[in-house]
Amino acid sequence: MTRLLVAGSLLVAAPLGPTLEQSPIRFEEIAAAAGVRTTHQTRTFDGPYADTLRMFTTGGASAAVADFDNDGLDDLFVTSSERGSRNRLFHNDGGLKFTDVTDRAGVGGGNDAKSIVADALWFDYDNDGWCDLLVVRFGTPILYRNQGNGRFIDVSAASGLTTFANSIAAIALDYDNDGRLDLLLGHYFAPINLIDLPTTKVLPHDLDSASNGGGVALWRNAGGGRFVDVTRAAGLGEHTGWTLDVGHGDFNNDGLQDVYLANDYGTDRLFMNQGGGRFRDVTATAIGFDTKKGMNVEVADYDNDGWLDIYTTNIHDEYMKECAMLWHNNGDGTFTDLSRETGTCDTLWGWGAKFADFDNDGWLDLFVTNGLRSAGPDNYIPVLVKMITAPGVDFSDLRNWPAIGNMTWSGYQRKKLHRNLGDHTFREMAAEAGVDNDLDGRGVAIADFDNDGRLDLYQTSANQPALLYRGLAPRPGNWVQLALTGRSPRDAVGARVTLTAAGRTQIREVDGGNGYAGQSTERVHVGIGDATRVDSLTIRWPDGQVEQFDVQVNRLTRIRQGEAARAR
Amino acid sequence: MKRTRLVLTLIATTLAFQQLLAADGPALAELENHLANDPENLQLANAYRRSIIESGEYDRALRFFARLVETHTVAANAYLSYGFAHVDKIPTVGAVTQVVLAGAALSAFTRAVELRPSWIAYYTRGSSYLFWPKIFGRAPLGVADLEEALRIQQREPKRPYHVRTFLALGDGYWKVEQYDRARATWEQGLKQFPESEALRARITADAGRLAVMLDAAFDPTRRVDTDLSPLWNEP
């Protein structure tokens, strides 16, 4: 009788919550089967402050997507950070199978005695049609030129990218519209080599408004494989925050790429491109001064109003209620943080976050990684707070920070997947979708690795294995995918796509690596729901030319600037 | 006779405040001068802090009270005011600095308790503990302080502000997951203060609503009402 009652209650209970099968967004984790389950290794340090330094350098787990061999399938580059550990280049063989081609390509290095790999970026710096690779380091970056035959050569020395910095983020953008992709690097620490410390005062002097970080560096692509540091000339030299991520987009629809800087321990910064190679800091009037721990810059028009919005993660945990920031672009030079109103505030200790339409319903969803350090049962926070509340303590001094040992700090956090409901709100559904892992996530890269029209998701984690989630939305809407080739820059970074289907207009911009520790595909993916045709497709190319194209739904279309659209 | 003198003093002090505050904006310097000569005066300190909140000169207040307790090392109320000055600044700063300020406020409140274990000292420190996230394990300390405040008020004539102890102590029990004691405390309070909507709301709320209510009540990002005027304004 009891058994019957229990069985009956299960039958009644089942319809109350959506099951995995019913969820509109669903993923299957296949990293091992696909051959991309590589494990990131955090850098270990020597000396009395090894523990604290390791704690402050737990980034470096990044992933960058590009079709490096132009075979029509997006490939994957994944970094590691421990001395001697190797980055991995995975060639997409099709059918969600990858082959490690690192050795043949010659791109595994970077973690040497003086340098720590922190991020990676694909971009075609020489406009030859082959994606080149930048390996970002606490050290000097490595620029690999793609030779078009599966091999790369190190051209760093000749490139001029030889200035030491603790770089942690990089994007490629054509800030001066000269047709060549420039580089914006975000620097975390000031330019002090952490492996060979000249001083113990290397940490932020203030945990809410620090100004002793590394700032940013803007490298102008001068052509001929040379880059020139134009940070000061461009108006970015005054920024000395702890930059954790950099992002770009045309926020005021004037055809110029603007820049948002996410800063740890203090105010994020928004710089509007004035033209003529100059930026203007509009933080005060556009977003105001925050005291949060900015971790990520993701740019997209989440509410389909024709203006690019910005999402940045912060720390929102039991002991610190900062909220992520969803900067809604008001279209008048100001932004309003709507994270609470939209339901995207609580990401715990957030890291990389990406907008993508996982169910192709015409509204961009949002996946957010989180989690700092999952270790033993003891919690570091009470220990840390004891230090923080001690009178007159100098936060910048390594000697004052208590060792973390095997303690956990904001660890074992479940990832967040916010489904866009199309009414300015999101619903969190990571568990339903099967992506609520509790690893110490860092980067996110989105791509359609199997070209099935459902976006897949690759997540890196610090000192832990990476995950590949294959998109399996059960009833996805129709979609359009575009692979754009610009006249210059070739990979069309900055191109603005405006697509209308069934009365709904969406915009996309090709970005040059937005998002912390994760570069998504350069392809443009647009879900169009039940619409069976595209009413109009307009592309504003980086050089300002505007063209209209006809495209088919549910297929990848390759578009070359100045030519008619060709469906695959 | 004693009571008459106290009332006259209060009237005189109140008139003095009104004169000080009637000028163009808050006369902070004058209030500081008065307080320097009368460091235990909570009313003066309260008026000063109200003006500071209006002007946003939080660091000025912190510097002033730091000097005050340095020169009046046994003035319990000066330490209370010093603690409140920290609390007043909390909503204007970042999350980490909030923790620093909250820690400093607690230290000042503790010194006030040590110097004069009064209702206001226990109530203040006890309430302050309740704002700390659970991870720090400070709610039980808050409960202990608030229990002491309740004991003290039970020995005194009933005052309208005593309702706050029932509210805070019930909240404290709820935070340490003694839900029955929380409800019993709120109910006990409501018997004594039947007009208290806050107590009634807690008693009638379901668990979910109560959680939201208390999260909001102890949200560290919101300004805590540190206005002490009910102490002397409520008969």
mmCIF file of N, CA and C in Angstrom, chain A residues 302-364:
data_model
loop_
_atom_site.group_PDB
_atom_site.id
_atom_site.type_symbol
_atom_site.label_atom_id
_atom_site.label_comp_id
_atom_site.label_asym_id
_atom_site.label_seq_id
_atom_site.Cartn_x
_atom_site.Cartn_y
_atom_site.Cartn_z
ATOM 1 N N TYR A 302 20.590 42.372 -26.293
ATOM 2 C CA TYR A 302 19.791 41.293 -25.700
ATOM 3 C C TYR A 302 18.286 41.534 -25.845
ATOM 4 N N ASP A 303 17.879 42.808 -25.997
ATOM 5 C CA ASP A 303 16.444 43.090 -26.061
ATOM 6 C C ASP A 303 15.987 43.506 -27.463
ATOM 7 N N ASN A 304 16.868 43.297 -28.447
ATOM 8 C CA ASN A 304 16.512 43.552 -29.854
ATOM 9 C C ASN A 304 15.937 44.953 -30.083
ATOM 10 N N ASP A 305 16.561 45.941 -29.439
ATOM 11 C CA ASP A 305 16.094 47.317 -29.661
ATOM 12 C C ASP A 305 17.031 48.102 -30.577
ATOM 13 N N GLY A 306 18.039 47.412 -31.116
ATOM 14 C CA GLY A 306 18.928 48.058 -32.077
ATOM 15 C C GLY A 306 20.130 48.746 -31.464
ATOM 16 N N TRP A 307 20.326 48.545 -30.169
ATOM 17 C CA TRP A 307 21.482 49.147 -29.490
ATOM 18 C C TRP A 307 22.212 48.057 -28.732
ATOM 19 N N LEU A 308 23.534 48.048 -28.835
ATOM 20 C CA LEU A 308 24.323 47.017 -28.160
ATOM 21 C C LEU A 308 24.374 47.263 -26.659
ATOM 22 N N ASP A 309 24.102 46.221 -25.894
ATOM 23 C CA ASP A 309 24.153 46.273 -24.441
ATOM 24 C C ASP A 309 25.427 45.569 -23.965
ATOM 25 N N ILE A 310 25.702 45.678 -22.676
ATOM 26 C CA ILE A 310 26.950 45.129 -22.127
ATOM 27 C C ILE A 310 26.633 44.328 -20.868
ATOM 28 N N TYR A 311 27.249 43.165 -20.765
ATOM 29 C CA TYR A 311 27.069 42.360 -19.548
ATOM 30 C C TYR A 311 28.433 42.119 -18.921
ATOM 31 N N THR A 312 28.540 42.447 -17.651
ATOM 32 C CA THR A 312 29.793 42.179 -16.946
ATOM 33 C C THR A 312 29.493 41.488 -15.630
ATOM 34 N N THR A 313 30.261 40.450 -15.341
ATOM 35 C CA THR A 313 30.058 39.717 -14.090
ATOM 36 C C THR A 313 30.845 40.373 -12.965
ATOM 37 N N ASN A 314 30.354 40.191 -11.754
ATOM 38 C CA ASN A 314 31.036 40.659 -10.554
ATOM 39 C C ASN A 314 30.971 39.529 -9.527
ATOM 40 N N ILE A 315 31.120 39.869 -8.260
ATOM 41 C CA ILE A 315 31.031 38.850 -7.202
ATOM 42 C C ILE A 315 29.717 39.037 -6.458
ATOM 43 N N HIS A 316 28.914 38.022 -6.481
ATOM 44 C CA HIS A 316 27.634 38.074 -5.770
ATOM 45 C C HIS A 316 27.512 36.764 -5.003
ATOM 46 N N ASP A 317 27.942 36.802 -3.772
ATOM 47 C CA ASP A 317 27.978 35.571 -2.984
ATOM 48 C C ASP A 317 27.416 35.871 -1.606
ATOM 49 N N GLU A 318 27.441 34.875 -0.749
ATOM 50 C CA GLU A 318 26.842 35.060 0.570
ATOM 51 C C GLU A 318 27.448 36.248 1.315
ATOM 52 N N TYR A 319 28.727 36.450 1.111
ATOM 53 C CA TYR A 319 29.436 37.450 1.905
ATOM 54 C C TYR A 319 29.637 38.763 1.144
ATOM 55 N N MET A 320 29.225 38.814 -0.109
ATOM 56 C CA MET A 320 29.440 40.030 -0.895
ATOM 57 C C MET A 320 28.356 40.112 -1.968
ATOM 58 N N LYS A 321 27.513 41.108 -1.841
ATOM 59 C CA LYS A 321 26.358 41.187 -2.745
ATOM 60 C C LYS A 321 26.568 42.274 -3.784
ATOM 61 N N GLU A 322 27.338 41.974 -4.810
ATOM 62 C CA GLU A 322 27.630 43.016 -5.802
ATOM 63 C C GLU A 322 26.681 43.010 -6.990
ATOM 64 N N CYS A 323 26.213 41.859 -7.377
ATOM 65 C CA CYS A 323 25.366 41.751 -8.574
ATOM 66 C C CYS A 323 26.207 41.903 -9.844
ATOM 67 N N ALA A 324 25.883 41.109 -10.829
ATOM 68 C CA ALA A 324 26.432 41.364 -12.159
ATOM 69 C C ALA A 324 25.798 42.656 -12.673
ATOM 70 N N MET A 325 26.317 43.173 -13.772
ATOM 71 C CA MET A 325 25.725 44.384 -14.345
ATOM 72 C C MET A 325 25.309 44.118 -15.785
ATOM 73 N N LEU A 326 24.041 44.289 -16.040
ATOM 74 C CA LEU A 326 23.548 44.239 -17.416
ATOM 75 C C LEU A 326 23.254 45.673 -17.822
ATOM 76 N N TRP A 327 24.204 46.231 -18.546
ATOM 77 C CA TRP A 327 24.085 47.647 -18.934
ATOM 78 C C TRP A 327 23.183 47.751 -20.155
ATOM 79 N N HIS A 328 21.953 48.152 -19.913
ATOM 80 C CA HIS A 328 21.027 48.383 -21.016
ATOM 81 C C HIS A 328 21.377 49.706 -21.668
ATOM 82 N N ASN A 329 21.601 49.654 -22.963
ATOM 83 C CA ASN A 329 21.963 50.845 -23.722
ATOM 84 C C ASN A 329 20.703 51.667 -23.974
ATOM 85 N N ASN A 330 20.661 52.858 -23.399
ATOM 86 C CA ASN A 330 19.468 53.701 -23.531
ATOM 87 C C ASN A 330 19.412 54.456 -24.858
ATOM 88 N N GLY A 331 20.480 54.345 -25.639
ATOM 89 C CA GLY A 331 20.490 54.980 -26.952
ATOM 90 C C GLY A 331 20.763 56.468 -26.924
ATOM 91 N N ASP A 332 21.069 56.987 -25.744
ATOM 92 C CA ASP A 332 21.325 58.433 -25.634
ATOM 93 C C ASP A 332 22.671 58.712 -24.975
ATOM 94 N N GLY A 333 23.546 57.724 -25.038
ATOM 95 C CA GLY A 333 24.857 57.893 -24.412
ATOM 96 C C GLY A 333 24.903 57.431 -22.971
ATOM 97 N N THR A 334 23.761 56.976 -22.453
ATOM 98 C CA THR A 334 23.748 56.466 -21.087
ATOM 99 C C THR A 334 23.311 55.003 -21.085
ATOM 100 N N PHE A 335 23.668 54.331 -20.016
ATOM 101 C CA PHE A 335 23.322 52.928 -19.826
ATOM 102 C C PHE A 335 22.676 52.776 -18.444
ATOM 103 N N THR A 336 21.765 51.840 -18.328
ATOM 104 C CA THR A 336 21.139 51.559 -17.036
ATOM 105 C C THR A 336 21.342 50.092 -16.695
ATOM 106 N N ASP A 337 21.820 49.853 -15.482
ATOM 107 C CA ASP A 337 22.033 48.469 -15.050
ATOM 108 C C ASP A 337 20.678 47.823 -14.732
ATOM 109 N N LEU A 338 20.318 46.817 -15.519
ATOM 110 C CA LEU A 338 19.029 46.142 -15.323
ATOM 111 C C LEU A 338 19.217 44.687 -14.897
ATOM 112 N N SER A 339 20.324 44.402 -14.240
ATOM 113 C CA SER A 339 20.559 42.991 -13.899
ATOM 114 C C SER A 339 19.521 42.470 -12.905
ATOM 115 N N ARG A 340 19.180 43.287 -11.928
ATOM 116 C CA ARG A 340 18.163 42.833 -10.959
ATOM 117 C C ARG A 340 16.811 42.653 -11.647
ATOM 118 N N GLU A 341 16.446 43.638 -12.444
ATOM 119 C CA GLU A 341 15.128 43.610 -13.082
ATOM 120 C C GLU A 341 14.999 42.443 -14.066
ATOM 121 N N THR A 342 16.111 42.093 -14.705
ATOM 122 C CA THR A 342 16.042 41.045 -15.721
ATOM 123 C C THR A 342 16.283 39.656 -15.139
ATOM 124 N N GLY A 343 16.768 39.597 -13.906
ATOM 125 C CA GLY A 343 17.045 38.289 -13.294
ATOM 126 C C GLY A 343 18.418 37.747 -13.623
ATOM 127 N N THR A 344 19.354 38.628 -13.988
ATOM 128 C CA THR A 344 20.703 38.176 -14.333
ATOM 129 C C THR A 344 21.751 38.669 -13.342
ATOM 130 N N CYS A 345 21.295 39.068 -12.180
ATOM 131 C CA CYS A 345 22.200 39.645 -11.171
ATOM 132 C C CYS A 345 23.050 38.590 -10.468
ATOM 133 N N ASP A 346 22.414 37.509 -10.078
ATOM 134 C CA ASP A 346 23.076 36.561 -9.174
ATOM 135 C C ASP A 346 23.834 35.500 -9.958
ATOM 136 N N THR A 347 25.127 35.728 -10.124
ATOM 137 C CA THR A 347 25.951 34.746 -10.831
ATOM 138 C C THR A 347 26.977 34.118 -9.904
ATOM 139 N N LEU A 348 26.854 34.399 -8.599
ATOM 140 C CA LEU A 348 27.878 33.976 -7.625
ATOM 141 C C LEU A 348 29.209 34.636 -8.026
ATOM 142 N N TRP A 349 30.336 33.910 -7.865
ATOM 143 C CA TRP A 349 31.619 34.529 -8.247
ATOM 144 C C TRP A 349 31.750 34.364 -9.759
ATOM 145 N N GLY A 350 31.259 35.358 -10.481
ATOM 146 C CA GLY A 350 31.159 35.221 -11.935
ATOM 147 C C GLY A 350 32.490 35.382 -12.637
ATOM 148 N N TRP A 351 32.612 34.693 -13.780
ATOM 149 C CA TRP A 351 33.768 34.854 -14.681
ATOM 150 C C TRP A 351 33.223 35.099 -16.087
ATOM 151 N N GLY A 352 33.648 34.283 -17.011
ATOM 152 C CA GLY A 352 33.216 34.478 -18.385
ATOM 153 C C GLY A 352 31.719 34.304 -18.558
ATOM 154 N N ALA A 353 31.145 35.105 -19.445
ATOM 155 C CA ALA A 353 29.715 35.010 -19.726
ATOM 156 C C ALA A 353 29.511 35.324 -21.202
ATOM 157 N N LYS A 354 28.595 34.607 -21.821
ATOM 158 C CA LYS A 354 28.358 34.812 -23.248
ATOM 159 C C LYS A 354 26.868 34.792 -23.575
ATOM 160 N N PHE A 355 26.476 35.741 -24.424
ATOM 161 C CA PHE A 355 25.133 35.707 -24.991
ATOM 162 C C PHE A 355 25.133 34.773 -26.202
ATOM 163 N N ALA A 356 24.100 33.995 -26.341
ATOM 164 C CA ALA A 356 23.925 33.157 -27.535
ATOM 165 C C ALA A 356 22.480 32.678 -27.552
ATOM 166 N N ASP A 357 21.966 32.498 -28.750
ATOM 167 C CA ASP A 357 20.575 32.031 -28.862
ATOM 168 C C ASP A 357 20.588 30.506 -28.946
ATOM 169 N N PHE A 358 20.509 29.881 -27.783
ATOM 170 C CA PHE A 358 20.683 28.429 -27.730
ATOM 171 C C PHE A 358 19.462 27.666 -28.247
ATOM 172 N N ASP A 359 18.306 28.299 -28.263
ATOM 173 C CA ASP A 359 17.126 27.608 -28.777
ATOM 174 C C ASP A 359 16.600 28.253 -30.062
ATOM 175 N N ASN A 360 17.369 29.178 -30.595
ATOM 176 C CA ASN A 360 17.031 29.823 -31.883
ATOM 177 C C ASN A 360 15.636 30.445 -31.894
ATOM 178 N N ASP A 361 15.259 31.025 -30.759
ATOM 179 C CA ASP A 361 13.920 31.624 -30.708
ATOM 180 C C ASP A 361 13.947 33.117 -31.016
ATOM 181 N N GLY A 362 15.120 33.627 -31.346
ATOM 182 C CA GLY A 362 15.214 35.037 -31.691
ATOM 183 C C GLY A 362 15.559 35.937 -30.520
ATOM 184 N N TRP A 363 15.861 35.318 -29.388
ATOM 185 C CA TRP A 363 16.245 36.093 -28.207
ATOM 186 C C TRP A 363 17.529 35.495 -27.646
ATOM 187 N N LEU A 364 18.479 36.368 -27.343
ATOM 188 C CA LEU A 364 19.791 35.902 -26.886
ATOM 189 C C LEU A 364 19.739 35.451 -25.433
#
